[in-house]
Coordinates of N, CA and C in Angstrom, one line a residue:
M461 N 22.5 -61.0 -10.4 CA 22.0 -59.9 -11.2 C 20.8 -59.2 -10.2
A462 N 20.2 -60.1 -9.5 CA 19.1 -59.5 -8.7 C 19.6 -59.0 -7.4
K463 N 20.9 -59.5 -6.9 CA 21.6 -58.9 -5.9 C 21.8 -57.3 -6.0
K464 N 22.4 -57.1 -7.3 CA 22.7 -55.6 -7.6 C 21.6 -54.8 -7.6
W465 N 20.3 -55.4 -8.1 CA 19.1 -54.4 -8.0 C 18.6 -54.1 -6.7
V466 N 18.8 -55.1 -5.7 CA 18.5 -54.9 -4.4 C 19.1 -53.9 -3.8
I467 N 20.6 -54.0 -3.9 CA 21.5 -53.0 -3.6 C 21.4 -51.5 -4.1
F468 N 21.0 -51.5 -5.4 CA 20.7 -50.4 -6.0 C 19.5 -49.6 -5.4
F469 N 18.2 -50.3 -5.2 CA 17.1 -49.9 -4.5 C 17.3 -49.6 -3.0
I470 N 18.3 -50.2 -2.3 CA 18.6 -49.8 -0.9 C 19.5 -48.5 -0.7
A471 N 20.2 -48.3 -1.8 CA 21.1 -47.3 -2.0 C 20.1 -46.1 -2.3
L472 N 19.2 -46.1 -3.2 CA 18.3 -45.2 -3.6 C 17.2 -44.9 -2.1
F473 N 16.9 -45.7 -1.8 CA 16.0 -45.4 -0.4 C 16.9 -44.8 0.5
I474 N 18.1 -45.2 0.6 CA 18.8 -44.3 1.8 C 19.0 -42.9 1.2
L475 N 19.2 -42.7 0.0 CA 19.4 -41.4 -0.7 C 18.2 -40.6 -0.6
L476 N 17.1 -41.1 -0.9 CA 15.9 -40.3 -0.9 C 15.6 -40.1 0.7
S477 N 15.7 -41.0 1.4 CA 15.5 -40.7 2.9 C 16.3 -39.6 3.4
A478 N 17.6 -39.5 3.1 CA 18.4 -38.4 3.4 C 18.0 -37.2 2.8
V479 N 17.6 -37.2 1.7 CA 17.0 -35.9 1.0 C 16.0 -35.4 1.8
A480 N 14.9 -36.3 2.2 CA 13.7 -36.0 2.7 C 13.9 -35.3 4.1
I481 N 14.8 -35.9 4.7 CA 15.1 -35.4 6.2 C 15.7 -34.2 6.1
Y482 N 16.8 -33.9 5.1 CA 17.3 -32.6 4.9 C 16.2 -31.6 4.6
A483 N 15.3 -31.9 3.7 CA 14.2 -30.9 3.3 C 13.4 -30.6 4.5
L484 N 13.1 -31.6 5.4 CA 12.2 -31.2 6.5 C 12.8 -30.4 7.5
T485 N 14.1 -30.5 7.7 CA 15.1 -29.7 8.7 C 15.5 -28.5 8.2
M486 N 15.4 -28.2 6.8 CA 15.8 -26.8 6.4 C 14.8 -25.7 7.0
P487 N 15.4 -24.6 7.3 CA 14.3 -23.5 7.7 C 13.7 -23.0 6.3
L488 N 12.4 -22.6 6.7 CA 11.6 -22.1 5.5 C 12.1 -20.7 5.3
P489 N 12.3 -20.2 4.0 CA 12.6 -18.8 3.6 C 11.5 -17.8 4.5
E490 N 12.1 -16.9 5.0 CA 11.4 -15.6 5.7 C 10.5 -15.0 4.8
T491 N 9.3 -15.0 5.0 CA 8.5 -14.0 4.0 C 8.5 -12.6 4.7
E492 N 8.4 -11.7 3.8 CA 8.1 -10.2 4.3 C 6.9 -10.1 5.2
P493 N 6.9 -9.3 6.1 CA 5.7 -9.1 6.8 C 4.8 -8.1 6.1
L494 N 3.7 -8.4 5.8 CA 2.6 -7.5 5.1 C 2.6 -6.1 5.8
P495 N 2.8 -4.9 4.9 CA 2.9 -3.7 5.6 C 1.2 -3.4 6.1
D496 N 1.2 -2.8 7.2 CA 0.0 -2.2 7.6 C 0.0 -0.6 7.1
L497 N -0.9 -0.5 6.3 CA -1.1 0.7 5.3 C -2.2 1.5 6.4
S498 N -3.1 1.1 7.1 CA -4.1 1.9 8.0 C -3.3 3.0 8.8
G499 N -4.0 4.0 8.8 CA -3.5 5.0 9.7 C -3.5 6.5 9.0
H500 N -2.7 7.3 9.6 CA -2.6 8.6 8.8 C -1.4 8.8 8.3
W501 N -1.6 9.4 7.1 CA -0.5 9.8 6.0 C -0.5 11.2 5.8
V502 N 0.6 11.6 5.5 CA 1.1 13.1 5.1 C 1.8 13.2 4.1
Q503 N 1.6 14.1 3.3 CA 2.4 14.5 2.2 C 4.0 14.8 2.3
V504 N 4.7 14.2 1.5 CA 6.2 14.2 1.8 C 6.7 15.6 1.4
G505 N 7.6 16.1 2.2 CA 8.3 17.6 1.8 C 7.6 18.7 2.3
V506 N 6.6 18.4 3.1 CA 5.7 19.4 3.7 C 6.5 20.5 4.9
T507 N 6.7 21.7 4.5 CA 7.5 22.6 5.3 C 6.5 23.8 5.9
E508 N 7.0 24.5 6.7 CA 6.0 25.7 7.3 C 5.5 26.6 6.2
E509 N 6.2 26.7 5.3 CA 5.9 27.7 4.0 C 5.1 26.8 3.0
T510 N 4.8 25.7 3.2 CA 3.8 24.9 2.2 C 2.4 25.5 2.2
P511 N 1.8 26.2 1.4 CA 0.7 26.8 1.3 C -0.6 25.8 1.3
W512 N -0.5 24.4 1.1 CA -1.4 23.4 1.0 C -0.6 22.1 0.7
Y513 N -1.5 20.9 1.2 CA -0.7 19.8 1.2 C -1.8 18.7 1.2
F514 N -1.4 17.3 1.0 CA -2.3 16.3 1.0 C -2.3 15.4 2.5
Y515 N -3.3 15.1 3.0 CA -3.2 14.0 4.2 C -4.2 13.1 3.5
A516 N -4.1 11.7 4.3 CA -4.8 10.7 4.0 C -5.0 10.0 5.2
D517 N -6.1 9.2 5.3 CA -6.4 8.4 6.4 C -7.0 7.0 5.7
I518 N -6.4 6.0 6.1 CA -6.7 4.9 5.6 C -7.3 3.8 7.0
T519 N -8.5 3.2 6.8 CA -9.3 2.7 7.9 C -10.1 1.5 7.2
G520 N -10.0 0.3 7.7 CA -10.9 -0.8 7.2 C -10.6 -1.0 5.5
D521 N -11.8 -0.8 4.9 CA -11.3 -1.0 3.3 C -11.7 0.5 2.6
L522 N -11.3 1.7 3.4 CA -11.7 3.0 2.8 C -10.3 3.7 2.9
I523 N -10.1 4.5 1.8 CA -9.0 5.7 2.0 C -9.7 6.8 1.7
E524 N -9.2 7.9 2.5 CA -9.9 9.3 2.4 C -8.5 10.3 2.2
I525 N -8.6 11.0 1.2 CA -7.4 11.9 1.0 C -8.2 13.6 1.1
Y526 N -7.4 14.2 1.9 CA -7.9 15.7 1.8 C -6.9 16.6 1.4
W527 N -7.2 17.9 0.8 CA -6.6 18.8 0.6 C -6.4 19.6 2.0
Y528 N -5.3 20.1 2.5 CA -5.1 20.8 3.8 C -4.6 22.1 3.5
L529 N -5.3 23.1 3.9 CA -4.7 24.7 3.9 C -4.3 25.1 5.3
P530 N -3.2 25.2 5.7 CA -2.6 25.5 7.1 C -3.0 26.8 7.5
E531 N -3.2 27.7 6.6 CA -3.3 29.3 6.8 C -4.6 29.3 7.2
D532 N -5.6 28.7 6.9 CA -7.0 28.7 7.2 C -7.5 27.6 8.3
N533 N -6.4 26.6 8.3 CA -6.8 25.5 9.2 C -7.9 24.8 8.8
E534 N -8.3 24.5 7.3 CA -9.1 23.9 6.9 C -8.8 22.7 5.8
S535 N -9.7 21.8 5.9 CA -9.4 20.5 4.9 C -10.6 20.4 4.0
A536 N -10.3 19.8 3.1 CA -11.5 19.7 2.0 C -11.2 18.2 1.4
L537 N -12.3 17.4 1.4 CA -12.3 16.0 0.8 C -11.9 16.2 -0.7
Y538 N -10.8 15.4 -0.9 CA -10.3 15.2 -2.3 C -10.7 13.9 -2.9
W539 N -10.7 12.8 -1.9 CA -11.0 11.4 -2.5 C -11.4 10.6 -1.3
S540 N -12.4 9.9 -1.7 CA -13.0 9.0 -0.8 C -13.5 7.6 -1.5
G541 N -12.4 6.8 -1.4 CA -12.6 5.5 -2.3 C -12.1 4.1 -1.5
T542 N -12.3 3.1 -2.2 CA -12.0 1.8 -1.5 C -10.6 1.7 -1.4
Y543 N -10.1 0.6 -0.3 CA -8.8 0.6 -0.3 C -8.8 -1.2 0.0
T544 N -7.9 -1.7 -0.8 CA -7.7 -3.0 -0.9 C -6.3 -3.5 0.0
P545 N -6.4 -3.9 1.3 CA -4.9 -4.1 1.9 C -4.1 -5.2 1.2
P546 N -2.8 -5.2 1.4 CA -2.1 -6.2 0.6 C -2.5 -7.5 1.5
K547 N -2.1 -8.6 0.7 CA -2.4 -10.0 1.1 C -1.1 -10.9 1.1
A548 N -1.3 -12.1 1.6 CA 0.2 -13.0 1.4 C 0.2 -13.1 -0.1
G549 N 1.6 -13.2 -0.4 CA 2.2 -13.1 -1.6 C 2.1 -11.9 -2.4
D550 N 1.8 -10.6 -1.9 CA 1.9 -9.5 -2.6 C 3.2 -9.0 -2.3
R551 N 4.0 -8.5 -3.3 CA 5.2 -7.9 -3.3 C 5.4 -6.3 -3.4
E552 N 6.2 -5.6 -3.0 CA 6.4 -4.3 -3.4 C 6.9 -4.0 -4.7
P553 N 6.4 -3.2 -5.5 CA 5.5 -2.2 -5.2 C 4.2 -2.8 -5.2
Y554 N 3.5 -2.5 -4.1 CA 1.8 -2.9 -4.0 C 1.1 -1.7 -4.4
T555 N 0.2 -2.2 -5.5 CA -0.6 -1.5 -6.2 C -2.1 -1.9 -6.1
W556 N -3.0 -0.9 -6.0 CA -4.3 -1.4 -6.0 C -5.2 -0.1 -6.6
V557 N -6.2 -0.6 -7.2 CA -7.2 0.6 -7.9 C -8.2 0.8 -6.9
S558 N -8.4 2.0 -6.6 CA -9.4 2.5 -5.7 C -10.7 3.3 -6.6
V559 N -11.8 2.8 -6.0 CA -13.1 3.3 -6.8 C -13.8 4.3 -5.7
N560 N -13.9 5.5 -6.5 CA -14.3 6.6 -5.7 C -15.7 6.7 -5.3
D561 N -16.0 7.1 -4.1 CA -17.5 7.3 -3.7 C -17.7 8.8 -4.3
L562 N -18.3 8.6 -5.4 CA -18.6 9.9 -6.2 C -19.6 10.7 -5.3
A563 N -20.6 10.2 -4.7 CA -21.5 10.8 -4.0 C -21.0 11.6 -2.9
K564 N -19.9 11.1 -2.4 CA -19.3 11.9 -1.4 C -18.1 12.8 -1.8
S565 N -17.5 12.5 -2.7 CA -16.3 13.1 -3.3 C -17.1 14.5 -4.1
K566 N -18.1 14.3 -4.7 CA -18.6 15.4 -5.6 C -19.3 16.6 -4.7
T567 N -19.4 16.3 -3.3 CA -19.9 17.3 -2.3 C -19.0 18.3 -1.8
S568 N -17.7 17.9 -2.1 CA -16.6 18.8 -1.7 C -16.2 19.7 -3.0
M569 N -16.0 20.9 -2.8 CA -15.4 21.9 -4.0 C -14.2 21.2 -4.5
R570 N -13.4 20.8 -3.8 CA -12.1 20.2 -4.3 C -12.1 18.8 -4.3
G571 N -13.2 18.0 -4.3 CA -13.5 16.5 -4.6 C -13.0 16.2 -6.0
S572 N -12.4 15.0 -6.3 CA -12.2 14.2 -7.4 C -13.4 14.0 -8.3
R573 N -13.4 14.0 -9.5 CA -14.5 13.5 -10.3 C -14.2 12.3 -10.8
E574 N -13.1 11.6 -10.6 CA -12.6 10.6 -11.2 C -13.2 9.3 -10.8
E575 N -13.5 8.3 -11.4 CA -14.2 7.2 -10.9 C -13.3 6.2 -10.3
T576 N -12.0 6.2 -10.8 CA -11.1 5.1 -10.2 C -9.7 6.0 -10.0
K577 N -8.8 5.5 -9.1 CA -7.4 6.2 -9.0 C -6.5 4.9 -8.6
T578 N -5.3 4.9 -9.0 CA -4.4 3.8 -8.8 C -3.5 4.4 -7.7
F579 N -3.3 3.5 -6.6 CA -2.4 3.9 -5.5 C -1.3 2.8 -5.6
T580 N 0.0 3.2 -5.2 CA 1.2 2.4 -5.0 C 1.9 2.7 -3.7
Y581 N 2.1 1.6 -3.2 CA 2.9 1.6 -1.9 C 4.3 1.0 -2.2
K582 N 5.4 1.7 -1.9 CA 6.6 1.2 -2.0 C 7.7 1.8 -1.1
R583 N 8.4 1.2 -0.5 CA 9.2 1.5 0.7 C 8.8 2.7 1.5
G584 N 7.8 2.6 2.1 CA 7.2 3.5 3.2 C 6.6 4.6 2.7
K585 N 6.3 4.6 1.5 CA 5.7 5.7 0.7 C 4.4 5.3 -0.1
L586 N 3.2 6.3 -0.1 CA 2.1 5.8 -0.7 C 1.9 7.1 -1.8
A587 N 1.8 6.4 -3.0 CA 1.8 7.5 -4.2 C 0.5 7.3 -5.0
F588 N 0.2 8.6 -5.5 CA -0.9 8.7 -6.4 C -0.7 9.9 -7.3
V589 N -1.6 10.0 -8.3 CA -1.5 11.0 -9.4 C -2.7 11.8 -9.3
L590 N -2.7 13.0 -9.2 CA -3.7 14.1 -9.2 C -3.9 14.2 -10.6
T591 N -5.1 14.2 -11.0 CA -5.6 14.5 -12.5 C -6.4 15.8 -12.5
A592 N -6.1 16.9 -12.9 CA -6.7 18.1 -13.1 C -6.9 18.7 -14.5
G593 N -8.0 18.5 -15.3 CA -8.0 18.8 -16.6 C -7.0 18.2 -17.5
H594 N -6.1 18.5 -18.2 CA -5.0 17.9 -18.8 C -3.8 17.7 -18.0
M595 N -3.8 18.3 -16.6 CA -2.6 18.3 -16.0 C -2.5 17.0 -15.1
Q596 N -1.5 16.5 -14.8 CA -1.1 15.4 -13.9 C 0.1 15.6 -13.1
M597 N -0.2 15.5 -11.8 CA 1.0 15.8 -10.8 C 1.0 14.5 -9.9
G598 N 2.1 13.8 -9.7 CA 2.3 12.9 -8.7 C 2.4 13.4 -7.2
F599 N 2.0 12.6 -6.4 CA 2.0 13.0 -5.1 C 2.6 11.9 -4.3
S600 N 3.4 12.0 -3.0 CA 3.9 11.0 -2.3 C 3.8 11.3 -0.6
L601 N 3.0 10.3 0.0 CA 2.7 10.5 1.4 C 3.5 9.5 2.1
E602 N 3.8 9.9 3.4 CA 4.5 8.9 4.3 C 3.7 8.8 5.4
K603 N 3.8 7.5 6.2 CA 2.8 7.5 7.3 C 3.2 8.2 8.4
A604 N 2.4 8.9 9.1 CA 2.7 9.7 10.4 C 3.0 9.0 11.4
Q605 N 4.1 9.5 12.1 CA 4.7 8.7 13.4 C 3.4 8.6 14.5
E606 N 2.5 9.7 14.6 CA 1.5 9.5 15.5 C 0.3 9.7 14.9
N607 N -0.9 9.2 15.0 CA -2.2 9.4 14.5 C -2.7 10.8 15.0
V608 N -3.1 11.5 13.9 CA -3.6 12.8 14.2 C -5.1 12.7 14.1
E609 N -6.0 13.3 14.9 CA -7.3 13.5 14.9 C -7.9 13.9 13.4
N610 N -7.5 15.3 13.1 CA -7.9 15.9 12.0 C -6.9 17.0 11.7
E611 N -6.6 17.4 10.5 CA -5.8 18.3 10.2 C -6.4 19.7 10.4
G612 N -7.7 19.8 10.1 CA -8.6 20.8 10.2 C -9.9 20.6 10.0
S613 N -10.9 21.3 9.6 CA -12.3 21.1 9.6 C -12.4 20.6 8.1
A614 N -13.0 19.5 7.9 CA -13.3 19.1 6.6 C -14.6 19.7 6.0
G615 N -14.5 19.9 4.6 CA -15.5 20.6 4.2 C -15.6 20.5 2.6

């Protein structure tokens, strides 16, 4: 009877050793690289006939969004708020709540008076909702291929 138990434990040891070796040699699943959202973003669908559009700049822990009027070559601050970059384990769609720097936004005629705004990144697009009174409009921006210094004079 004892001989059967010895054979059983030896077989169990060999089996567990094989499983451990297999687990150690298995390639780890590839994790998706974290998107780098820093840089210059421009509203999707802008054409030469577009009377105005949004562009955004993300640097460090700050996101600033501007209205741009091509005809006047002028920009006006719409949003200046916090940016929280994605971290390991975050998946698309990546969403964060930005806290507006009201002291800065209120100095602009077109600045948002909202305290917070939700931003979503998915498949290369950055989306947010503009709220004006009872109206809400969604906007989507794409990262510009080349960084642009400034679309126009901010004001």
